[in-house]
JSON list of C-alpha atoms in Angstrom, two decimals:
[
{"chain": "A", "resi": 1, "resn": "LYS", "atom": "CA", "xyz": [-0.01, 0.21, -0.21]},
{"chain": "A", "resi": 2, "resn": "ALA", "atom": "CA", "xyz": [1.39, 2.76, -1.17]},
{"chain": "A", "resi": 3, "resn": "GLY", "atom": "CA", "xyz": [2.06, 5.89, 1.27]},
{"chain": "A", "resi": 4, "resn": "VAL", "atom": "CA", "xyz": [1.14, 9.39, 1.70]},
{"chain": "A", "resi": 5, "resn": "THR", "atom": "CA", "xyz": [2.82, 11.05, -1.63]},
{"chain": "A", "resi": 6, "resn": "GLN", "atom": "CA", "xyz": [3.81, 15.15, -1.17]},
{"chain": "A", "resi": 7, "resn": "THR", "atom": "CA", "xyz": [3.76, 17.11, -4.15]},
{"chain": "A", "resi": 8, "resn": "PRO", "atom": "CA", "xyz": [6.08, 18.24, -5.37]},
{"chain": "A", "resi": 9, "resn": "ARG", "atom": "CA", "xyz": [9.67, 17.81, -2.65]},
{"chain": "A", "resi": 10, "resn": "TYR", "atom": "CA", "xyz": [11.04, 20.93, -3.33]},
{"chain": "A", "resi": 11, "resn": "LEU", "atom": "CA", "xyz": [10.10, 24.37, -3.73]},
{"chain": "A", "resi": 12, "resn": "ILE", "atom": "CA", "xyz": [11.19, 27.67, -3.95]},
{"chain": "A", "resi": 13, "resn": "LYS", "atom": "CA", "xyz": [9.97, 30.86, -4.67]},
{"chain": "A", "resi": 14, "resn": "THR", "atom": "CA", "xyz": [9.69, 35.13, -3.67]},
{"chain": "A", "resi": 15, "resn": "ARG", "atom": "CA", "xyz": [8.30, 37.23, -1.51]},
{"chain": "A", "resi": 16, "resn": "GLY", "atom": "CA", "xyz": [4.47, 37.86, -2.47]},
{"chain": "A", "resi": 17, "resn": "GLN", "atom": "CA", "xyz": [4.38, 34.90, -5.15]},
{"chain": "A", "resi": 18, "resn": "GLN", "atom": "CA", "xyz": [1.83, 32.23, -4.24]},
{"chain": "A", "resi": 19, "resn": "VAL", "atom": "CA", "xyz": [2.11, 28.40, -3.63]},
{"chain": "A", "resi": 20, "resn": "THR", "atom": "CA", "xyz": [-0.13, 25.50, -4.72]},
{"chain": "A", "resi": 21, "resn": "LEU", "atom": "CA", "xyz": [0.94, 21.62, -2.46]},
{"chain": "A", "resi": 22, "resn": "SER", "atom": "CA", "xyz": [-0.39, 18.93, -3.34]},
{"chain": "A", "resi": 23, "resn": "CYS", "atom": "CA", "xyz": [-1.45, 15.34, -0.88]},
{"chain": "A", "resi": 24, "resn": "SER", "atom": "CA", "xyz": [-2.14, 12.20, -1.52]},
{"chain": "A", "resi": 25, "resn": "PRO", "atom": "CA", "xyz": [-2.91, 10.08, 1.19]},
{"chain": "A", "resi": 26, "resn": "ILE", "atom": "CA", "xyz": [-3.01, 6.81, 1.64]},
{"chain": "A", "resi": 27, "resn": "SER", "atom": "CA", "xyz": [-5.60, 4.74, 0.19]},
{"chain": "A", "resi": 28, "resn": "GLY", "atom": "CA", "xyz": [-9.27, 4.04, 2.59]},
{"chain": "A", "resi": 29, "resn": "HIS", "atom": "CA", "xyz": [-8.46, 7.24, 4.27]},
{"chain": "A", "resi": 30, "resn": "ARG", "atom": "CA", "xyz": [-9.82, 10.13, 4.71]},
{"chain": "A", "resi": 31, "resn": "SER", "atom": "CA", "xyz": [-8.43, 12.41, 6.50]},
{"chain": "A", "resi": 32, "resn": "VAL", "atom": "CA", "xyz": [-5.58, 15.44, 5.81]},
{"chain": "A", "resi": 33, "resn": "SER", "atom": "CA", "xyz": [-4.37, 17.13, 8.18]},
{"chain": "A", "resi": 34, "resn": "TRP", "atom": "CA", "xyz": [-1.59, 20.22, 7.30]},
{"chain": "A", "resi": 35, "resn": "TYR", "atom": "CA", "xyz": [1.26, 20.73, 10.06]},
{"chain": "A", "resi": 36, "resn": "GLN", "atom": "CA", "xyz": [3.78, 23.56, 9.43]},
{"chain": "A", "resi": 37, "resn": "GLN", "atom": "CA", "xyz": [7.63, 21.53, 10.84]},
{"chain": "A", "resi": 38, "resn": "THR", "atom": "CA", "xyz": [10.64, 24.61, 11.20]},
{"chain": "A", "resi": 39, "resn": "PRO", "atom": "CA", "xyz": [13.40, 24.57, 13.20]},
{"chain": "A", "resi": 40, "resn": "GLY", "atom": "CA", "xyz": [12.46, 27.46, 16.18]},
{"chain": "A", "resi": 41, "resn": "GLN", "atom": "CA", "xyz": [8.23, 26.28, 16.26]},
{"chain": "A", "resi": 42, "resn": "GLY", "atom": "CA", "xyz": [8.29, 22.75, 16.76]},
{"chain": "A", "resi": 43, "resn": "LEU", "atom": "CA", "xyz": [5.11, 20.96, 14.59]},
{"chain": "A", "resi": 44, "resn": "GLN", "atom": "CA", "xyz": [2.21, 23.96, 14.26]},
{"chain": "A", "resi": 45, "resn": "PHE", "atom": "CA", "xyz": [-0.80, 22.88, 12.95]},
{"chain": "A", "resi": 46, "resn": "LEU", "atom": "CA", "xyz": [-2.34, 24.15, 10.02]},
{"chain": "A", "resi": 47, "resn": "PHE", "atom": "CA", "xyz": [-5.71, 22.87, 9.34]},
{"chain": "A", "resi": 48, "resn": "GLU", "atom": "CA", "xyz": [-7.13, 19.44, 9.41]},
{"chain": "A", "resi": 49, "resn": "TYR", "atom": "CA", "xyz": [-10.37, 18.26, 6.55]},
{"chain": "A", "resi": 50, "resn": "PHE", "atom": "CA", "xyz": [-12.59, 15.38, 6.33]},
{"chain": "A", "resi": 51, "resn": "SER", "atom": "CA", "xyz": [-14.60, 13.58, 3.19]},
{"chain": "A", "resi": 52, "resn": "GLU", "atom": "CA", "xyz": [-13.77, 17.98, 2.08]},
{"chain": "A", "resi": 53, "resn": "THR", "atom": "CA", "xyz": [-14.75, 19.72, 4.56]},
{"chain": "A", "resi": 54, "resn": "GLN", "atom": "CA", "xyz": [-12.49, 21.73, 7.41]},
{"chain": "A", "resi": 55, "resn": "ARG", "atom": "CA", "xyz": [-13.46, 20.38, 9.92]},
{"chain": "A", "resi": 56, "resn": "ASN", "atom": "CA", "xyz": [-9.78, 21.77, 12.09]},
{"chain": "A", "resi": 57, "resn": "LYS", "atom": "CA", "xyz": [-8.21, 25.16, 12.26]},
{"chain": "A", "resi": 58, "resn": "GLY", "atom": "CA", "xyz": [-5.00, 26.18, 13.54]},
{"chain": "A", "resi": 59, "resn": "ASN", "atom": "CA", "xyz": [-3.93, 29.90, 14.60]},
{"chain": "A", "resi": 60, "resn": "PHE", "atom": "CA", "xyz": [-1.80, 30.68, 10.97]},
{"chain": "A", "resi": 61, "resn": "PRO", "atom": "CA", "xyz": [-3.87, 34.00, 9.30]},
{"chain": "A", "resi": 62, "resn": "GLY", "atom": "CA", "xyz": [-5.70, 33.47, 6.52]},
{"chain": "A", "resi": 63, "resn": "ARG", "atom": "CA", "xyz": [-3.11, 33.84, 3.94]},
{"chain": "A", "resi": 64, "resn": "PHE", "atom": "CA", "xyz": [-2.98, 29.89, 4.87]},
{"chain": "A", "resi": 65, "resn": "SER", "atom": "CA", "xyz": [-6.15, 27.87, 2.73]},
{"chain": "A", "resi": 66, "resn": "GLY", "atom": "CA", "xyz": [-7.34, 24.60, 2.31]},
{"chain": "A", "resi": 67, "resn": "ARG", "atom": "CA", "xyz": [-9.18, 22.18, 0.55]},
{"chain": "A", "resi": 68, "resn": "GLN", "atom": "CA", "xyz": [-9.62, 18.41, -0.26]},
{"chain": "A", "resi": 69, "resn": "PHE", "atom": "CA", "xyz": [-11.19, 16.64, -3.56]},
{"chain": "A", "resi": 70, "resn": "SER", "atom": "CA", "xyz": [-14.16, 13.61, -3.35]},
{"chain": "A", "resi": 71, "resn": "ASN", "atom": "CA", "xyz": [-10.84, 10.79, -3.58]},
{"chain": "A", "resi": 72, "resn": "SER", "atom": "CA", "xyz": [-9.73, 13.06, -0.25]},
{"chain": "A", "resi": 73, "resn": "ARG", "atom": "CA", "xyz": [-7.12, 13.75, -1.96]},
{"chain": "A", "resi": 74, "resn": "SER", "atom": "CA", "xyz": [-6.19, 17.84, -0.38]},
{"chain": "A", "resi": 75, "resn": "GLU", "atom": "CA", "xyz": [-4.09, 20.72, -2.05]},
{"chain": "A", "resi": 76, "resn": "MET", "atom": "CA", "xyz": [-2.99, 23.84, 0.85]},
{"chain": "A", "resi": 77, "resn": "ASN", "atom": "CA", "xyz": [-1.94, 27.35, -0.81]},
{"chain": "A", "resi": 78, "resn": "VAL", "atom": "CA", "xyz": [-0.14, 30.49, 0.40]},
{"chain": "A", "resi": 79, "resn": "SER", "atom": "CA", "xyz": [-0.39, 33.64, -1.02]},
{"chain": "A", "resi": 80, "resn": "THR", "atom": "CA", "xyz": [1.19, 36.85, -0.49]},
{"chain": "A", "resi": 81, "resn": "LEU", "atom": "CA", "xyz": [4.48, 34.51, 0.37]},
{"chain": "A", "resi": 82, "resn": "GLU", "atom": "CA", "xyz": [6.56, 36.17, 3.49]},
{"chain": "A", "resi": 83, "resn": "LEU", "atom": "CA", "xyz": [10.40, 34.67, 3.73]},
{"chain": "A", "resi": 84, "resn": "GLY", "atom": "CA", "xyz": [8.87, 33.28, 7.82]},
{"chain": "A", "resi": 85, "resn": "ASP", "atom": "CA", "xyz": [6.92, 30.99, 5.42]},
{"chain": "A", "resi": 86, "resn": "SER", "atom": "CA", "xyz": [9.83, 29.24, 4.70]},
{"chain": "A", "resi": 87, "resn": "ALA", "atom": "CA", "xyz": [9.83, 25.22, 5.62]},
{"chain": "A", "resi": 88, "resn": "LEU", "atom": "CA", "xyz": [8.92, 21.30, 5.85]},
{"chain": "A", "resi": 89, "resn": "TYR", "atom": "CA", "xyz": [5.23, 21.41, 5.00]},
{"chain": "A", "resi": 90, "resn": "LEU", "atom": "CA", "xyz": [3.96, 18.00, 5.90]},
{"chain": "A", "resi": 91, "resn": "CYS", "atom": "CA", "xyz": [0.62, 16.08, 5.05]},
{"chain": "A", "resi": 92, "resn": "ALA", "atom": "CA", "xyz": [-0.61, 13.40, 7.30]},
{"chain": "A", "resi": 93, "resn": "SER", "atom": "CA", "xyz": [-2.87, 10.98, 6.68]},
{"chain": "A", "resi": 94, "resn": "SER", "atom": "CA", "xyz": [-5.69, 8.89, 8.91]},
{"chain": "A", "resi": 95, "resn": "LEU", "atom": "CA", "xyz": [-8.32, 6.49, 8.06]},
{"chain": "A", "resi": 96, "resn": "ALA", "atom": "CA", "xyz": [-11.05, 8.90, 9.98]},
{"chain": "A", "resi": 97, "resn": "SER", "atom": "CA", "xyz": [-10.21, 12.60, 12.15]},
{"chain": "A", "resi": 98, "resn": "GLY", "atom": "CA", "xyz": [-9.24, 10.97, 14.76]},
{"chain": "A", "resi": 99, "resn": "ASN", "atom": "CA", "xyz": [-7.46, 8.52, 14.08]},
{"chain": "A", "resi": 100, "resn": "ILE", "atom": "CA", "xyz": [-3.24, 7.81, 14.92]},
{"chain": "A", "resi": 101, "resn": "GLN", "atom": "CA", "xyz": [-2.15, 10.38, 11.92]},
{"chain": "A", "resi": 102, "resn": "TYR", "atom": "CA", "xyz": [0.83, 8.71, 8.63]},
{"chain": "A", "resi": 103, "resn": "PHE", "atom": "CA", "xyz": [3.14, 11.38, 7.44]},
{"chain": "A", "resi": 104, "resn": "GLY", "atom": "CA", "xyz": [4.54, 12.31, 3.51]},
{"chain": "A", "resi": 105, "resn": "ALA", "atom": "CA", "xyz": [8.02, 13.38, 3.57]},
{"chain": "A", "resi": 106, "resn": "GLY", "atom": "CA", "xyz": [7.14, 17.10, 3.53]},
{"chain": "A", "resi": 107, "resn": "THR", "atom": "CA", "xyz": [7.76, 19.54, 1.12]},
{"chain": "A", "resi": 108, "resn": "ARG", "atom": "CA", "xyz": [10.32, 22.41, 1.21]},
{"chain": "A", "resi": 109, "resn": "LEU", "atom": "CA", "xyz": [9.21, 25.40, 0.79]},
{"chain": "A", "resi": 110, "resn": "SER", "atom": "CA", "xyz": [11.77, 28.65, 0.39]},
{"chain": "A", "resi": 111, "resn": "VAL", "atom": "CA", "xyz": [10.78, 32.14, 0.47]},
{"chain": "A", "resi": 112, "resn": "LEU", "atom": "CA", "xyz": [13.92, 33.95, -1.54]},
{"chain": "B", "resi": 1, "resn": "GLY", "atom": "CA", "xyz": [-2.83, 26.07, 21.58]},
{"chain": "B", "resi": 2, "resn": "GLN", "atom": "CA", "xyz": [-1.32, 23.50, 24.46]},
{"chain": "B", "resi": 3, "resn": "GLN", "atom": "CA", "xyz": [2.37, 23.32, 24.72]},
{"chain": "B", "resi": 4, "resn": "LEU", "atom": "CA", "xyz": [3.89, 19.71, 24.84]},
{"chain": "B", "resi": 5, "resn": "ASN", "atom": "CA", "xyz": [7.08, 19.78, 27.20]},
{"chain": "B", "resi": 6, "resn": "GLN", "atom": "CA", "xyz": [9.31, 17.34, 26.16]},
{"chain": "B", "resi": 7, "resn": "SER", "atom": "CA", "xyz": [12.68, 16.73, 27.19]},
{"chain": "B", "resi": 8, "resn": "PRO", "atom": "CA", "xyz": [15.92, 16.19, 26.82]},
{"chain": "B", "resi": 9, "resn": "GLN", "atom": "CA", "xyz": [15.80, 18.93, 23.81]},
{"chain": "B", "resi": 10, "resn": "SER", "atom": "CA", "xyz": [19.00, 17.13, 22.87]},
{"chain": "B", "resi": 11, "resn": "MET", "atom": "CA", "xyz": [21.58, 13.98, 23.87]},
{"chain": "B", "resi": 12, "resn": "PHE", "atom": "CA", "xyz": [24.82, 12.89, 22.36]},
{"chain": "B", "resi": 13, "resn": "ILE", "atom": "CA", "xyz": [25.33, 9.14, 23.48]},
{"chain": "B", "resi": 14, "resn": "GLN", "atom": "CA", "xyz": [27.57, 6.86, 22.73]},
{"chain": "B", "resi": 15, "resn": "GLU", "atom": "CA", "xyz": [27.13, 3.49, 20.38]},
{"chain": "B", "resi": 16, "resn": "GLY", "atom": "CA", "xyz": [25.32, 0.66, 23.21]},
{"chain": "B", "resi": 17, "resn": "GLU", "atom": "CA", "xyz": [23.79, 3.23, 25.80]},
{"chain": "B", "resi": 18, "resn": "ASP", "atom": "CA", "xyz": [20.17, 3.11, 26.85]},
{"chain": "B", "resi": 19, "resn": "VAL", "atom": "CA", "xyz": [18.33, 7.16, 25.84]},
{"chain": "B", "resi": 20, "resn": "SER", "atom": "CA", "xyz": [15.77, 7.56, 28.12]},
{"chain": "B", "resi": 21, "resn": "MET", "atom": "CA", "xyz": [13.48, 10.36, 27.13]},
{"chain": "B", "resi": 22, "resn": "ASN", "atom": "CA", "xyz": [9.86, 12.45, 28.32]},
{"chain": "B", "resi": 23, "resn": "CYS", "atom": "CA", "xyz": [6.77, 14.70, 26.67]},
{"chain": "B", "resi": 24, "resn": "THR", "atom": "CA", "xyz": [4.88, 16.09, 29.51]},
{"chain": "B", "resi": 25, "resn": "SER", "atom": "CA", "xyz": [1.51, 18.64, 29.20]},
{"chain": "B", "resi": 26, "resn": "SER", "atom": "CA", "xyz": [-0.73, 20.54, 31.44]},
{"chain": "B", "resi": 27, "resn": "SER", "atom": "CA", "xyz": [-3.56, 18.25, 30.02]},
{"chain": "B", "resi": 28, "resn": "ILE", "atom": "CA", "xyz": [-4.91, 15.41, 29.86]},
{"chain": "B", "resi": 29, "resn": "PHE", "atom": "CA", "xyz": [-4.57, 13.19, 26.96]},
{"chain": "B", "resi": 30, "resn": "ASN", "atom": "CA", "xyz": [-6.69, 9.73, 25.82]},
{"chain": "B", "resi": 31, "resn": "THR", "atom": "CA", "xyz": [-3.64, 8.83, 22.92]},
{"chain": "B", "resi": 32, "resn": "TRP", "atom": "CA", "xyz": [-0.21, 9.47, 22.86]},
{"chain": "B", "resi": 33, "resn": "LEU", "atom": "CA", "xyz": [2.32, 8.70, 19.64]},
{"chain": "B", "resi": 34, "resn": "TRP", "atom": "CA", "xyz": [6.38, 8.36, 19.17]},
{"chain": "B", "resi": 35, "resn": "TYR", "atom": "CA", "xyz": [7.50, 9.56, 15.66]},
{"chain": "B", "resi": 36, "resn": "LYS", "atom": "CA", "xyz": [10.51, 9.18, 14.40]},
{"chain": "B", "resi": 37, "resn": "GLN", "atom": "CA", "xyz": [11.79, 11.76, 12.27]},
{"chain": "B", "resi": 38, "resn": "ASP", "atom": "CA", "xyz": [14.85, 11.10, 9.69]},
{"chain": "B", "resi": 39, "resn": "PRO", "atom": "CA", "xyz": [16.61, 14.07, 8.51]},
{"chain": "B", "resi": 40, "resn": "GLY", "atom": "CA", "xyz": [14.44, 15.88, 5.13]},
{"chain": "B", "resi": 41, "resn": "GLU", "atom": "CA", "xyz": [11.54, 13.82, 5.74]},
{"chain": "B", "resi": 42, "resn": "GLY", "atom": "CA", "xyz": [8.45, 12.84, 7.75]},
{"chain": "B", "resi": 43, "resn": "PRO", "atom": "CA", "xyz": [7.72, 11.41, 11.28]},
{"chain": "B", "resi": 44, "resn": "VAL", "atom": "CA", "xyz": [7.41, 7.99, 11.16]},
{"chain": "B", "resi": 45, "resn": "LEU", "atom": "CA", "xyz": [5.28, 5.79, 14.09]},
{"chain": "B", "resi": 46, "resn": "LEU", "atom": "CA", "xyz": [6.01, 4.64, 16.57]},
{"chain": "B", "resi": 47, "resn": "ILE", "atom": "CA", "xyz": [3.88, 3.28, 19.25]},
{"chain": "B", "resi": 48, "resn": "ALA", "atom": "CA", "xyz": [0.39, 4.80, 19.76]},
{"chain": "B", "resi": 49, "resn": "LEU", "atom": "CA", "xyz": [-0.23, 4.84, 23.39]},
{"chain": "B", "resi": 50, "resn": "TYR", "atom": "CA", "xyz": [-4.01, 4.93, 25.14]},
{"chain": "B", "resi": 51, "resn": "LYS", "atom": "CA", "xyz": [-4.37, 3.67, 28.61]},
{"chain": "B", "resi": 52, "resn": "ALA", "atom": "CA", "xyz": [-3.35, 5.38, 31.81]},
{"chain": "B", "resi": 53, "resn": "GLY", "atom": "CA", "xyz": [-0.65, 2.83, 32.76]},
{"chain": "B", "resi": 54, "resn": "GLU", "atom": "CA", "xyz": [-0.20, 1.09, 29.26]},
{"chain": "B", "resi": 55, "resn": "LEU", "atom": "CA", "xyz": [3.47, 0.16, 28.61]},
{"chain": "B", "resi": 56, "resn": "THR", "atom": "CA", "xyz": [3.88, -1.12, 24.71]},
{"chain": "B", "resi": 57, "resn": "SER", "atom": "CA", "xyz": [7.29, -2.50, 23.13]},
{"chain": "B", "resi": 58, "resn": "ASN", "atom": "CA", "xyz": [8.30, -2.11, 19.60]},
{"chain": "B", "resi": 59, "resn": "GLY", "atom": "CA", "xyz": [11.57, -3.17, 19.45]},
{"chain": "B", "resi": 60, "resn": "ARG", "atom": "CA", "xyz": [14.30, -1.99, 21.33]},
{"chain": "B", "resi": 61, "resn": "LEU", "atom": "CA", "xyz": [12.07, 0.53, 21.65]},
{"chain": "B", "resi": 62, "resn": "THR", "atom": "CA", "xyz": [9.66, 0.54, 24.80]},
{"chain": "B", "resi": 63, "resn": "ALA", "atom": "CA", "xyz": [7.15, 3.73, 25.88]},
{"chain": "B", "resi": 64, "resn": "GLN", "atom": "CA", "xyz": [4.82, 4.41, 28.56]},
{"chain": "B", "resi": 65, "resn": "PHE", "atom": "CA", "xyz": [0.92, 6.27, 29.34]},
{"chain": "B", "resi": 66, "resn": "GLY", "atom": "CA", "xyz": [1.75, 8.01, 32.43]},
{"chain": "B", "resi": 67, "resn": "ILE", "atom": "CA", "xyz": [-0.65, 6.89, 34.60]},
{"chain": "B", "resi": 68, "resn": "THR", "atom": "CA", "xyz": [-2.44, 10.64, 35.57]},
{"chain": "B", "resi": 69, "resn": "ARG", "atom": "CA", "xyz": [-2.49, 11.03, 31.47]},
{"chain": "B", "resi": 70, "resn": "LYS", "atom": "CA", "xyz": [-0.38, 13.61, 31.56]},
{"chain": "B", "resi": 71, "resn": "ASP", "atom": "CA", "xyz": [2.93, 12.46, 30.32]},
{"chain": "B", "resi": 72, "resn": "SER", "atom": "CA", "xyz": [4.89, 9.82, 28.75]},
{"chain": "B", "resi": 73, "resn": "PHE", "atom": "CA", "xyz": [7.98, 8.07, 28.17]},
{"chain": "B", "resi": 74, "resn": "LEU", "atom": "CA", "xyz": [10.85, 6.54, 25.84]},
{"chain": "B", "resi": 75, "resn": "ASN", "atom": "CA", "xyz": [13.00, 4.53, 26.00]},
{"chain": "B", "resi": 76, "resn": "ILE", "atom": "CA", "xyz": [15.45, 3.25, 23.46]},
{"chain": "B", "resi": 77, "resn": "SER", "atom": "CA", "xyz": [17.73, 0.54, 24.32]},
{"chain": "B", "resi": 78, "resn": "ALA", "atom": "CA", "xyz": [21.39, -0.73, 23.37]},
{"chain": "B", "resi": 79, "resn": "SER", "atom": "CA", "xyz": [21.92, 2.86, 20.75]},
{"chain": "B", "resi": 80, "resn": "ILE", "atom": "CA", "xyz": [23.23, 2.24, 17.65]},
{"chain": "B", "resi": 81, "resn": "PRO", "atom": "CA", "xyz": [23.12, 4.82, 14.70]},
{"chain": "B", "resi": 82, "resn": "SER", "atom": "CA", "xyz": [20.99, 4.53, 12.69]},
{"chain": "B", "resi": 83, "resn": "ASP", "atom": "CA", "xyz": [18.58, 5.28, 16.43]},
{"chain": "B", "resi": 84, "resn": "VAL", "atom": "CA", "xyz": [19.92, 9.07, 14.92]},
{"chain": "B", "resi": 85, "resn": "GLY", "atom": "CA", "xyz": [16.62, 11.14, 14.37]},
{"chain": "B", "resi": 86, "resn": "ILE", "atom": "CA", "xyz": [14.68, 13.85, 16.34]},
{"chain": "B", "resi": 87, "resn": "TYR", "atom": "CA", "xyz": [11.87, 12.73, 17.96]},
{"chain": "B", "resi": 88, "resn": "PHE", "atom": "CA", "xyz": [8.52, 13.97, 18.88]},
{"chain": "B", "resi": 89, "resn": "CYS", "atom": "CA", "xyz": [5.75, 12.95, 21.05]},
{"chain": "B", "resi": 90, "resn": "ALA", "atom": "CA", "xyz": [2.10, 14.45, 19.88]},
{"chain": "B", "resi": 91, "resn": "GLY", "atom": "CA", "xyz": [-1.15, 13.67, 22.92]},
{"chain": "B", "resi": 92, "resn": "GLN", "atom": "CA", "xyz": [-4.59, 13.82, 21.71]},
{"chain": "B", "resi": 93, "resn": "LEU", "atom": "CA", "xyz": [-6.59, 15.86, 23.62]},
{"chain": "B", "resi": 94, "resn": "LEU", "atom": "CA", "xyz": [-9.92, 15.22, 24.73]},
{"chain": "B", "resi": 95, "resn": "GLY", "atom": "CA", "xyz": [-13.32, 17.29, 23.54]},
{"chain": "B", "resi": 96, "resn": "THR", "atom": "CA", "xyz": [-10.58, 19.28, 20.84]},
{"chain": "B", "resi": 97, "resn": "GLY", "atom": "CA", "xyz": [-12.62, 17.79, 17.84]},
{"chain": "B", "resi": 98, "resn": "ASN", "atom": "CA", "xyz": [-9.52, 14.99, 17.90]},
{"chain": "B", "resi": 99, "resn": "GLN", "atom": "CA", "xyz": [-6.65, 17.05, 16.86]},
{"chain": "B", "resi": 100, "resn": "PHE", "atom": "CA", "xyz": [-2.73, 16.45, 17.64]},
{"chain": "B", "resi": 101, "resn": "TYR", "atom": "CA", "xyz": [-0.81, 17.65, 18.94]},
{"chain": "B", "resi": 102, "resn": "PHE", "atom": "CA", "xyz": [3.13, 17.41, 19.45]},
{"chain": "B", "resi": 103, "resn": "GLY", "atom": "CA", "xyz": [6.09, 18.02, 21.02]},
{"chain": "B", "resi": 104, "resn": "THR", "atom": "CA", "xyz": [9.58, 20.67, 20.02]},
{"chain": "B", "resi": 105, "resn": "GLY", "atom": "CA", "xyz": [11.11, 17.26, 19.53]},
{"chain": "B", "resi": 106, "resn": "THR", "atom": "CA", "xyz": [14.73, 15.50, 21.36]},
{"chain": "B", "resi": 107, "resn": "SER", "atom": "CA", "xyz": [17.66, 15.25, 19.04]},
{"chain": "B", "resi": 108, "resn": "LEU", "atom": "CA", "xyz": [19.30, 11.75, 19.06]},
{"chain": "B", "resi": 109, "resn": "THR", "atom": "CA", "xyz": [22.94, 11.57, 18.28]},
{"chain": "B", "resi": 110, "resn": "VAL", "atom": "CA", "xyz": [24.98, 7.96, 18.97]},
{"chain": "B", "resi": 111, "resn": "ILE", "atom": "CA", "xyz": [29.05, 8.46, 18.56]},
{"chain": "B", "resi": 112, "resn": "PRO", "atom": "CA", "xyz": [29.80, 5.35, 17.26]}
]
């Protein structure tokens, strides 16, 4: 069974641009959560989607948004990029909301 | 958001030594998870704990769900070089919409 797949693995953007990250969950998993990981802040929860609906949201500005499709694949979008958005963005999937989460390898975003 | 205090922040040990790390919170958790993250990769689940007092092993790894439900411990016996990485605890808080909260990580270096 394939694991959680995140694309792309690496991204370089400049300030003010926007970016879209993609996550394909483990087959059969319907919940997808997104996290931002930085050396100073650790893993910070962004949001969780289950059955195409946002269930939980972390404390991030509105520039960070996401969505989930009917096949459970999820995308995360960051608009008007700032230097501080440089981080490893991790996606985790679970069978249902509240179940154990399995992580993808992440997308490393660098904002110049 | 909830804070999970994970300690120590980093450890440098000789190969063959045993390792102990812990995670504490001021809140009661109903699930504790331990993950390991290798450089450039996403966290990989090591052990899941569901009941207070539960002791679970996975090879040389042993984790315990604290009796007070506010802490958890991870022990690694007879460390080997491939144990190098960052270990994260994660807790699921009762009544919070099933969100998981992560500790800040323990960086482990094993000296051959």
